[in-house]
Coordinates of C-alpha atoms and ligand atoms in Angstrom, one line a residue:
M1 CA 105.5 73.9 90.4
P2 CA 108.6 73.7 88.2
V3 CA 109.4 70.6 86.2
D4 CA 111.7 68.4 88.2
M5 CA 114.7 67.9 85.8
S6 CA 116.2 65.1 87.9
V7 CA 113.7 62.6 86.6
P8 CA 114.6 61.8 83.0
P9 CA 111.6 61.8 80.6
S10 CA 112.3 58.3 79.4
V11 CA 111.3 57.0 82.9
F12 CA 107.7 57.9 82.0
E13 CA 107.6 55.7 78.9
G14 CA 107.5 52.5 81.1
P15 CA 104.2 50.7 82.0
A16 CA 104.1 52.1 85.5
F17 CA 103.8 55.6 84.2
N18 CA 102.4 55.6 80.7
R19 CA 98.8 56.1 81.6
I20 CA 99.7 59.0 83.9
P21 CA 98.9 62.4 82.2
V22 CA 101.8 64.5 81.4
W23 CA 100.7 67.4 83.7
V24 CA 100.8 64.9 86.6
Q25 CA 104.2 63.3 85.5
Q26 CA 105.6 66.8 85.7
K27 CA 104.5 67.2 89.3
L28 CA 106.0 64.0 90.5
S29 CA 108.9 64.2 93.0
P30 CA 111.8 61.8 92.5
L31 CA 110.6 60.0 95.7
A32 CA 107.2 59.6 94.1
V33 CA 108.6 58.2 90.8
Q34 CA 110.6 55.7 92.9
K35 CA 107.5 54.7 94.9
I36 CA 105.2 54.4 91.9
Q37 CA 107.7 52.1 90.2
A38 CA 108.2 50.0 93.3
V39 CA 104.4 49.7 93.8
Y40 CA 104.1 48.6 90.1
D41 CA 106.8 46.0 90.5
F42 CA 105.3 44.7 93.7
V43 CA 101.8 44.4 92.3
E44 CA 103.1 42.7 89.0
N45 CA 105.7 40.4 90.6
E46 CA 104.5 39.6 94.1
V47 CA 100.7 40.1 94.1
I48 CA 99.1 39.2 90.7
P49 CA 101.0 35.9 90.3
R50 CA 99.7 34.8 93.8
E51 CA 96.0 35.6 93.3
Q52 CA 95.0 31.9 93.1
I53 CA 97.1 31.1 96.2
M54 CA 95.3 33.8 98.1
R55 CA 91.9 32.4 96.9
N56 CA 92.9 28.9 98.0
Q57 CA 94.1 30.1 101.4
I58 CA 90.9 32.2 102.0
D59 CA 88.8 29.1 101.0
S60 CA 90.6 26.9 103.5
R61 CA 90.5 29.2 106.5
R62 CA 87.5 31.5 105.9
W63 CA 87.7 34.0 108.7
S64 CA 91.4 34.3 109.5
T65 CA 93.8 36.5 107.6
P66 CA 95.7 34.2 105.1
P67 CA 99.3 33.6 105.9
L68 CA 100.1 34.9 102.4
M69 CA 98.7 38.3 103.4
H70 CA 101.0 38.4 106.4
E71 CA 103.9 37.3 104.2
L72 CA 103.3 40.0 101.6
R73 CA 102.7 42.7 104.2
E74 CA 106.1 42.0 105.7
K75 CA 107.7 42.2 102.2
A76 CA 105.9 45.4 101.3
K77 CA 106.9 47.1 104.7
A78 CA 110.5 46.1 104.2
K79 CA 110.4 47.6 100.7
G80 CA 109.1 50.9 102.2
L81 CA 105.7 50.5 100.6
F82 CA 103.6 50.9 103.8
N83 CA 101.2 53.8 104.4
L84 CA 102.0 55.6 101.1
F85 CA 98.5 57.1 101.2
L86 CA 99.2 59.3 104.3
P87 CA 99.8 62.7 102.8
I88 CA 103.0 64.6 103.1
H89 CA 101.7 67.2 105.6
F90 CA 101.4 64.5 108.4
D91 CA 104.5 63.9 110.5
E92 CA 103.9 60.2 110.1
S93 CA 103.8 60.5 106.2
P94 CA 106.2 58.5 104.0
G95 CA 106.3 61.7 101.9
L96 CA 103.8 61.6 98.9
T97 CA 101.2 64.1 98.0
N98 CA 97.6 63.0 97.4
L99 CA 98.2 63.4 93.6
E100 CA 101.4 61.2 93.8
Y101 CA 99.7 58.6 95.9
S102 CA 96.7 58.5 93.5
C103 CA 99.1 57.1 90.8
C104 CA 100.1 54.3 93.3
A105 CA 96.4 53.6 94.2
E106 CA 95.6 53.0 90.5
V107 CA 98.3 50.4 90.3
M108 CA 97.2 48.8 93.6
G109 CA 93.7 48.6 92.1
R110 CA 94.8 46.0 89.6
C111 CA 94.2 43.4 92.3
Y112 CA 91.4 43.8 94.8
W113 CA 93.6 42.9 97.8
A114 CA 96.9 44.5 96.8
A115 CA 96.2 47.7 98.8
Q116 CA 96.1 45.7 102.0
T117 CA 99.5 44.2 101.4
M118 CA 100.8 47.8 101.5
N119 CA 98.6 49.0 104.5
C120 CA 96.7 51.2 102.1
H121 CA 93.2 49.6 102.2
A122 CA 89.8 50.9 103.4
P123 CA 88.8 51.5 106.1
E124 CA 92.3 51.5 107.6
T125 CA 93.4 54.5 105.5
G126 CA 90.5 56.7 106.7
N127 CA 91.0 55.6 110.2
I128 CA 94.7 56.3 110.2
E129 CA 94.2 59.7 108.8
L130 CA 91.5 60.4 111.3
L131 CA 93.6 59.3 114.3
A132 CA 96.7 61.2 112.9
K133 CA 94.6 64.3 112.6
Y134 CA 92.5 64.3 115.8
C135 CA 94.0 62.2 118.5
S136 CA 96.1 63.2 121.5
E137 CA 99.7 62.1 121.6
E138 CA 98.8 59.3 124.2
Q139 CA 96.0 58.1 121.9
K140 CA 98.3 58.1 118.9
E141 CA 100.9 55.9 120.8
K142 CA 98.2 53.5 121.8
W143 CA 96.0 53.3 118.7
L144 CA 97.6 55.0 115.7
K145 CA 101.2 53.5 116.0
P146 CA 100.1 49.9 115.8
L147 CA 97.9 50.6 112.8
L148 CA 100.9 52.3 111.0
E149 CA 103.2 49.5 111.9
G150 CA 100.5 47.0 110.7
T151 CA 100.4 45.1 114.0
A152 CA 96.7 46.2 114.6
S153 CA 93.7 46.5 112.4
S154 CA 90.5 48.7 112.6
A155 CA 87.1 49.2 111.3
Y156 CA 84.7 52.2 111.0
S157 CA 81.3 51.9 112.5
M158 CA 78.7 54.6 111.6
T159 CA 75.8 53.0 109.6
E160 CA 72.7 51.8 111.4
P161 CA 69.8 49.6 110.2
D162 CA 67.2 51.8 111.9
V163 CA 67.9 55.2 110.3
A164 CA 68.9 56.7 106.9
S165 CA 72.6 56.8 107.7
S166 CA 73.7 58.8 104.6
D167 CA 72.5 61.7 106.7
A168 CA 74.7 61.1 109.7
T169 CA 72.8 63.5 111.9
N170 CA 70.3 60.6 112.2
I171 CA 72.8 58.2 113.8
G172 CA 71.1 57.1 117.0
I173 CA 73.2 54.5 118.9
E174 CA 73.2 55.8 122.5
I175 CA 76.5 57.0 124.1
R176 CA 76.0 57.8 127.8
R177 CA 78.6 59.1 130.1
D178 CA 78.9 57.3 133.4
G179 CA 81.8 58.4 135.6
D180 CA 85.1 57.5 133.9
E181 CA 83.3 55.5 131.2
Y182 CA 80.9 55.8 128.2
V183 CA 78.2 53.2 127.9
I184 CA 77.0 52.3 124.5
N185 CA 73.6 50.7 123.6
G186 CA 72.0 50.1 120.2
R187 CA 72.5 48.5 116.8
K188 CA 75.1 48.9 114.0
L189 CA 75.4 47.7 110.4
Y190 CA 78.6 47.2 108.5
G191 CA 82.2 47.5 109.8
N192 CA 84.5 44.6 109.5
C193 CA 83.6 41.2 111.1
L194 CA 84.5 40.3 114.7
W195 CA 85.0 36.8 113.4
N196 CA 88.4 37.8 112.1
K197 CA 90.5 37.9 115.3
D198 CA 93.0 40.2 113.7
L199 CA 90.5 43.0 114.0
S200 CA 91.5 45.3 117.0
F201 CA 89.1 48.1 117.4
Y202 CA 86.1 50.1 115.8
I203 CA 86.0 53.8 115.5
L204 CA 82.3 54.3 116.4
M205 CA 80.1 57.3 115.9
G206 CA 77.1 57.5 118.2
C207 CA 74.7 60.0 119.7
S208 CA 75.8 61.5 123.0
D209 CA 73.6 64.6 123.3
P210 CA 70.3 63.9 121.4
T211 CA 68.6 67.1 122.6
N212 CA 71.3 69.5 121.8
E213 CA 69.8 72.4 119.7
D214 CA 72.7 72.2 117.3
R215 CA 72.3 68.9 115.6
W216 CA 75.9 69.0 114.5
K217 CA 77.0 68.7 118.1
R218 CA 74.9 65.8 119.2
H219 CA 77.4 63.1 118.2
T220 CA 80.6 61.7 119.4
M221 CA 83.4 59.3 118.2
L222 CA 84.8 56.7 120.4
I223 CA 87.5 54.0 120.0
V224 CA 85.9 50.7 120.9
P225 CA 88.2 47.7 121.4
C226 CA 86.7 44.5 119.7
N227 CA 87.1 42.4 122.8
T228 CA 84.9 44.7 124.9
P229 CA 82.1 42.7 126.7
G230 CA 78.6 43.5 125.4
I231 CA 79.3 43.6 121.7
T232 CA 77.6 40.8 119.7
Q233 CA 78.0 40.2 116.0
V234 CA 74.5 39.1 115.0
R235 CA 75.5 37.9 111.6
N236 CA 77.9 38.4 108.7
L237 CA 76.5 40.5 105.9
T238 CA 76.9 39.2 102.5
I239 CA 77.4 41.9 99.9
M240 CA 75.8 40.9 96.7
G241 CA 76.0 37.3 97.6
Y242 CA 79.8 37.4 98.5
D243 CA 80.8 37.1 102.2
W244 CA 84.0 39.1 101.5
A245 CA 85.9 36.9 103.9
P246 CA 88.3 37.1 105.7
E247 CA 87.4 40.7 106.7
G248 CA 83.7 40.8 105.7
H249 CA 81.0 43.1 107.2
G250 CA 78.8 42.5 110.2
E251 CA 75.5 43.4 111.9
Y252 CA 76.1 44.3 115.6
L253 CA 74.2 44.6 118.8
Y254 CA 75.7 46.8 121.6
K255 CA 74.3 46.1 125.0
D256 CA 75.8 48.2 128.0
V257 CA 79.2 48.3 126.3
R258 CA 81.5 50.2 128.6
I259 CA 84.5 52.1 127.2
P260 CA 87.1 54.2 129.1
A261 CA 86.4 58.0 128.8
A262 CA 90.0 58.3 127.5
N263 CA 88.8 56.6 124.3
V264 CA 86.8 59.6 123.1
I265 CA 88.3 61.3 120.0
L266 CA 88.7 65.0 120.1
G267 CA 85.9 65.5 122.6
E268 CA 82.2 64.9 123.2
G269 CA 79.9 66.3 120.5
R270 CA 82.7 66.7 118.0
A271 CA 82.1 63.8 115.7
F272 CA 81.1 66.0 112.7
E273 CA 84.3 68.0 112.9
I274 CA 86.1 64.6 112.5
A275 CA 83.7 63.0 109.9
Q276 CA 84.1 65.9 107.6
G277 CA 87.9 65.4 107.5
R278 CA 87.7 61.6 107.1
L279 CA 86.4 60.6 103.8
G280 CA 87.6 63.0 101.2
P281 CA 91.0 61.4 100.3
G282 CA 89.5 57.9 100.8
R283 CA 87.0 58.5 98.0
I284 CA 89.8 59.3 95.7
H285 CA 91.7 56.2 96.7
H286 CA 88.5 54.0 95.9
C287 CA 88.1 55.8 92.5
M288 CA 91.8 55.4 91.5
R289 CA 91.7 51.7 92.5
L290 CA 88.6 51.2 90.4
L291 CA 90.4 52.7 87.4
G292 CA 93.2 50.3 88.0
Q293 CA 90.7 47.5 88.0
C294 CA 89.1 48.8 84.8
E295 CA 92.4 49.0 83.1
R296 CA 92.9 45.3 83.9
A297 CA 89.3 44.4 82.7
Y298 CA 90.1 46.5 79.5
E299 CA 93.4 44.6 78.9
L300 CA 91.5 41.3 79.2
A301 CA 88.9 42.6 76.7
L302 CA 91.7 43.4 74.3
I303 CA 93.2 40.0 74.6
R304 CA 89.8 38.4 74.0
C305 CA 89.2 40.6 71.0
T306 CA 92.4 39.3 69.4
D307 CA 92.2 35.6 70.6
P308 CA 92.5 33.4 67.4
R309 CA 90.5 30.7 69.1
K310 CA 87.4 32.8 69.3
K311 CA 86.0 33.5 65.9
P312 CA 82.2 33.8 65.8
R313 CA 81.2 33.8 62.0
G314 CA 84.8 33.4 61.1
K315 CA 85.8 36.8 62.5
L316 CA 87.9 37.8 65.5
I317 CA 85.7 39.3 68.3
G318 CA 87.6 42.6 67.8
E319 CA 86.9 42.6 64.0
F320 CA 83.2 43.4 64.7
D321 CA 82.6 47.2 64.3
S322 CA 80.5 47.3 67.5
N323 CA 83.5 45.9 69.5
I324 CA 85.9 48.3 67.9
E325 CA 83.6 51.2 69.0
R326 CA 83.3 49.7 72.4
I327 CA 87.0 49.5 72.9
A328 CA 87.5 53.2 71.7
Q329 CA 84.7 54.3 74.0
M330 CA 86.2 52.5 77.0
R331 CA 89.6 54.0 76.4
L332 CA 88.1 57.5 76.1
E333 CA 86.0 57.2 79.3
L334 CA 88.8 55.7 81.3
D335 CA 91.2 58.5 80.4
A336 CA 88.6 61.1 81.0
A337 CA 87.6 59.7 84.4
R338 CA 91.3 59.6 85.5
L339 CA 91.6 63.3 84.8
V340 CA 88.7 64.0 87.0
V341 CA 90.1 62.1 89.9
L342 CA 93.6 63.3 89.5
S343 CA 92.3 66.8 89.4
A344 CA 90.4 66.2 92.7
A345 CA 93.6 64.9 94.3
D346 CA 95.6 67.9 93.1
T347 CA 92.9 70.3 94.3
I348 CA 93.2 68.8 97.8
D349 CA 97.0 69.1 97.7
V350 CA 97.0 72.8 96.5
R351 CA 93.8 74.1 98.1
G352 CA 92.9 71.7 101.0
N353 CA 90.2 69.1 101.6
K354 CA 87.4 71.6 101.8
A355 CA 88.2 73.2 98.4
G356 CA 88.3 69.7 96.9
K357 CA 84.8 68.8 98.0
R358 CA 83.2 69.3 94.6
T359 CA 85.8 67.4 92.6
I360 CA 85.9 64.7 95.1
A361 CA 82.1 64.3 94.9
Q362 CA 82.3 64.4 91.1
S363 CA 84.8 61.5 91.2
K364 CA 82.7 59.5 93.5
I365 CA 79.6 60.0 91.3
L366 CA 81.3 59.4 88.0
V367 CA 83.9 56.6 88.5
P368 CA 81.9 53.8 90.1
I369 CA 79.1 54.1 87.5
L370 CA 81.6 54.3 84.7
A371 CA 83.5 51.3 86.1
T372 CA 80.4 49.1 86.3
K373 CA 79.6 50.0 82.7
I374 CA 83.2 49.3 81.4
I375 CA 83.6 46.0 83.4
D376 CA 80.1 45.0 82.2
E377 CA 81.2 45.5 78.5
C378 CA 84.3 43.5 79.1
M379 CA 82.3 40.7 80.6
Q380 CA 80.0 40.8 77.6
M381 CA 82.9 40.4 75.2
Y382 CA 84.1 37.4 77.3
A383 CA 80.5 36.1 77.4
G384 CA 80.1 32.8 79.2
Q385 CA 83.6 32.7 80.8
G386 CA 83.4 36.3 81.7
L387 CA 80.7 35.6 84.3
T388 CA 82.7 32.8 85.9
Q389 CA 85.8 32.4 88.0
H390 CA 87.8 32.0 84.8
T391 CA 88.2 35.8 85.0
P392 CA 88.4 38.3 87.8
L393 CA 85.6 40.4 86.1
P394 CA 82.6 39.4 88.2
E395 CA 84.5 40.4 91.4
M396 CA 85.6 43.6 89.9
W397 CA 82.1 44.5 88.8
T398 CA 80.8 43.8 92.3
Y399 CA 83.4 46.0 93.9
A400 CA 82.6 48.9 91.5
R401 CA 78.9 48.4 92.2
F402 CA 79.3 48.6 96.0
V403 CA 81.5 51.7 95.9
R404 CA 78.3 53.4 94.6
V405 CA 76.9 52.9 98.1
A406 CA 80.0 52.6 100.4
D407 CA 81.1 55.9 101.9
G408 CA 77.7 57.4 101.1
P409 CA 75.4 56.7 98.1
D410 CA 76.2 58.6 94.9
A411 CA 72.7 60.2 94.9
A412 CA 73.6 62.1 98.0
H413 CA 76.8 63.4 96.2
R414 CA 74.7 64.4 93.1
H415 CA 72.3 66.2 95.5
Q416 CA 75.2 68.1 97.1
V417 CA 76.8 69.0 93.7
G418 CA 73.5 69.9 92.2
R419 CA 72.5 72.1 95.2
E420 CA 75.9 73.9 95.1
E421 CA 75.5 74.5 91.3
M422 CA 72.0 76.0 91.8
K423 CA 73.6 78.6 94.1
T424 CA 75.6 79.9 91.1
A425 CA 72.4 80.8 89.2
P426 CA 72.2 84.5 90.4
K427 CA 75.7 85.1 89.0
F428 CA 74.5 84.0 85.6
Q429 CA 71.2 85.9 85.9
Q430 CA 73.2 89.1 86.4
R431 CA 75.6 88.3 83.5
Y432 CA 72.6 87.8 81.2
E433 CA 71.0 91.0 82.3
E434 CA 74.3 92.7 81.3
Y435 CA 74.2 91.0 77.9
T436 CA 70.7 92.2 77.3
A437 CA 71.4 95.8 78.3
K438 CA 74.5 95.9 76.0
A439 CA 72.6 94.1 73.2
K440 CA 69.9 96.7 73.4
I441 CA 72.3 99.6 73.1
L442 CA 74.2 98.0 70.2
T443 CA 71.2 96.9 68.3
E444 CA 69.8 100.5 68.3
Q445 CA 73.3 101.9 67.3
Y446 CA 73.1 99.5 64.3
G447 CA 69.7 101.1 63.4
F448 CA 67.5 98.1 64.4
K449 CA 64.7 98.0 66.9
Y450 CA 65.6 95.8 69.9
E451 CA 63.2 92.8 70.3
S452 CA 62.8 91.6 73.8
F453 CA 61.8 88.0 74.5
D454 CA 61.3 88.3 78.3
Ligands
FAD1 C1 80.5 47.4 100.7 C2 80.0 48.4 101.7 C3 80.9 48.6 102.8 C4 80.5 49.5 103.7 N1 81.3 49.8 104.8 C5 80.9 50.5 105.8 C6 81.7 50.7 106.9 O1 82.8 50.2 107.0 N2 81.2 51.4 108.0 C7 80.0 52.0 107.9 O2 79.6 52.6 109.0 N3 79.2 51.8 106.8 C8 79.6 51.1 105.8 N4 78.8 51.0 104.7 C9 77.5 51.5 104.7 C10 77.3 52.7 103.8 O3 78.2 53.7 104.2 C11 75.8 53.2 103.9 O4 75.1 52.2 103.3 C12 75.6 54.4 103.2 O5 76.2 55.5 103.9 C13 74.1 54.8 103.0 O6 73.4 54.7 104.1 P1 72.1 53.9 104.2 O7 72.3 52.5 103.7 O8 71.4 54.0 105.6 O9 71.2 54.5 103.1 P2 70.1 55.7 103.3 O10 70.7 56.9 104.0 O11 68.8 55.2 103.8 O12 69.9 56.1 101.8 C14 69.1 55.3 100.9 C15 68.9 56.0 99.6 O13 68.2 57.2 99.7 C16 68.6 58.2 98.7 N5 69.3 59.4 99.2 C17 69.9 59.5 100.5 N6 70.4 60.7 100.6 C18 70.0 61.4 99.4 C19 70.3 62.7 99.0 N7 70.9 63.6 99.7 N8 69.8 63.0 97.8 C20 69.1 62.2 97.0 N9 68.9 60.9 97.4 C21 69.3 60.5 98.6 C22 69.6 57.4 97.8 O14 69.0 56.8 96.8 C23 70.2 56.4 98.8 O15 70.8 55.3 98.1 C24 79.2 50.1 103.6 C25 78.4 49.8 102.6 C26 78.7 49.0 101.6 C27 77.8 48.6 100.5

């Protein structure tokens, strides 16, 4: 793509852009430049200064969406910052590519809940993309439109306590057709809490045809309104000790839950077609947000390193060689990780979700582990205060840690990448046989005896 000359290079020197690699800057449309700057201004001026207010409001009304969230969502919407994640090829898209949105996602990551103010939070993003891609026009009007407008909220319900859910062919909750309805029975784990009354519906994956010879055709996805009789939230799940109010996660029991047949997405037995398309971009969003968090943790570490009040053995914390090295290593790893994720986003834009599978998996493996390591180092430099509410570091670390499991454990991604890599071995075998054949001829031409090590 040619360099867009309508964006003056000086624009990229500002703090909203200076971490974006030049090859990405050159691919940004004028619209993207405007949106990235607007997201940056919003996060810096509207979100971060209100972090304490948000905490106070959540503490005082644990399971209802804080008024501040509603207020900021209205503001973000009015500024044209809603749904930026929805890529340009969708009719409903505000017009950014995955690569362009990735730059926005990093900025949003600077505060855990900033993405929600712009309707760019998980699991909403994955659900919106799913509904935009696979729903009928009537379904879109009923379920997608309110999500895009921010008047409804959804959750994703796949994981179950009774099976290994990272292999979704195991999903066992029963979906049975009965006339014009589906009847659901079984247990689910995760998916936002019913206790928050702003939650409107679940997108649920269940098993509708357990004996189908093709195990990829046994499952179905349904839209399940939260107020349907028969759904019980058994308890709220704490994640690493936090309840993650006001959205949280729950453990659910489904007992004879009846859903209109019109709520099936794409058709019976087609859940895997849908699931495949759902998570790719979402993983990139998580990774970019984590990098935004890490940048913030890193900035805090730099401030701590140069704080004149903190002088163990009469030296600034940043004057110890070990910390100088730590800072350098963090910078290096952060910049390298960003390249991996941006490359995944670009691959999806240029070649499609399927072609981006490997780089998406690489991002998902690399970034959460790196983020936990970097935030951990920052906490260590902050020492006592770093582990308390005096800094956002403990929450950041927890988020990075849970992304290693959410959307599928990283081990499963390593397994996938490793298996795919093994398949390339025959190509190298052939190449090395050709090296040997040529080496043999050349060695003899030079008058030596070829020595084989096979
Ligand atoms: C914060 C958070 C939010 C979540 N949100 C949701 C949500 O909104 N909706 C939802 O449905 N679920 C959600 N989940 C659940 C999450 O998607 C599952 O926990 C995840 O997919 C793994 O499934 P499982 O827990 O059944 O683990 P299992 O499938 O039992 O896997 C356990 C372990 O087995 C090993 N393993 C599995 N597969 C492989 C493999 N291929 N190669 C090597 N080792 C392997 C790994 O060590 C893995 O960690 C969330 C989880 C967290 C932590």
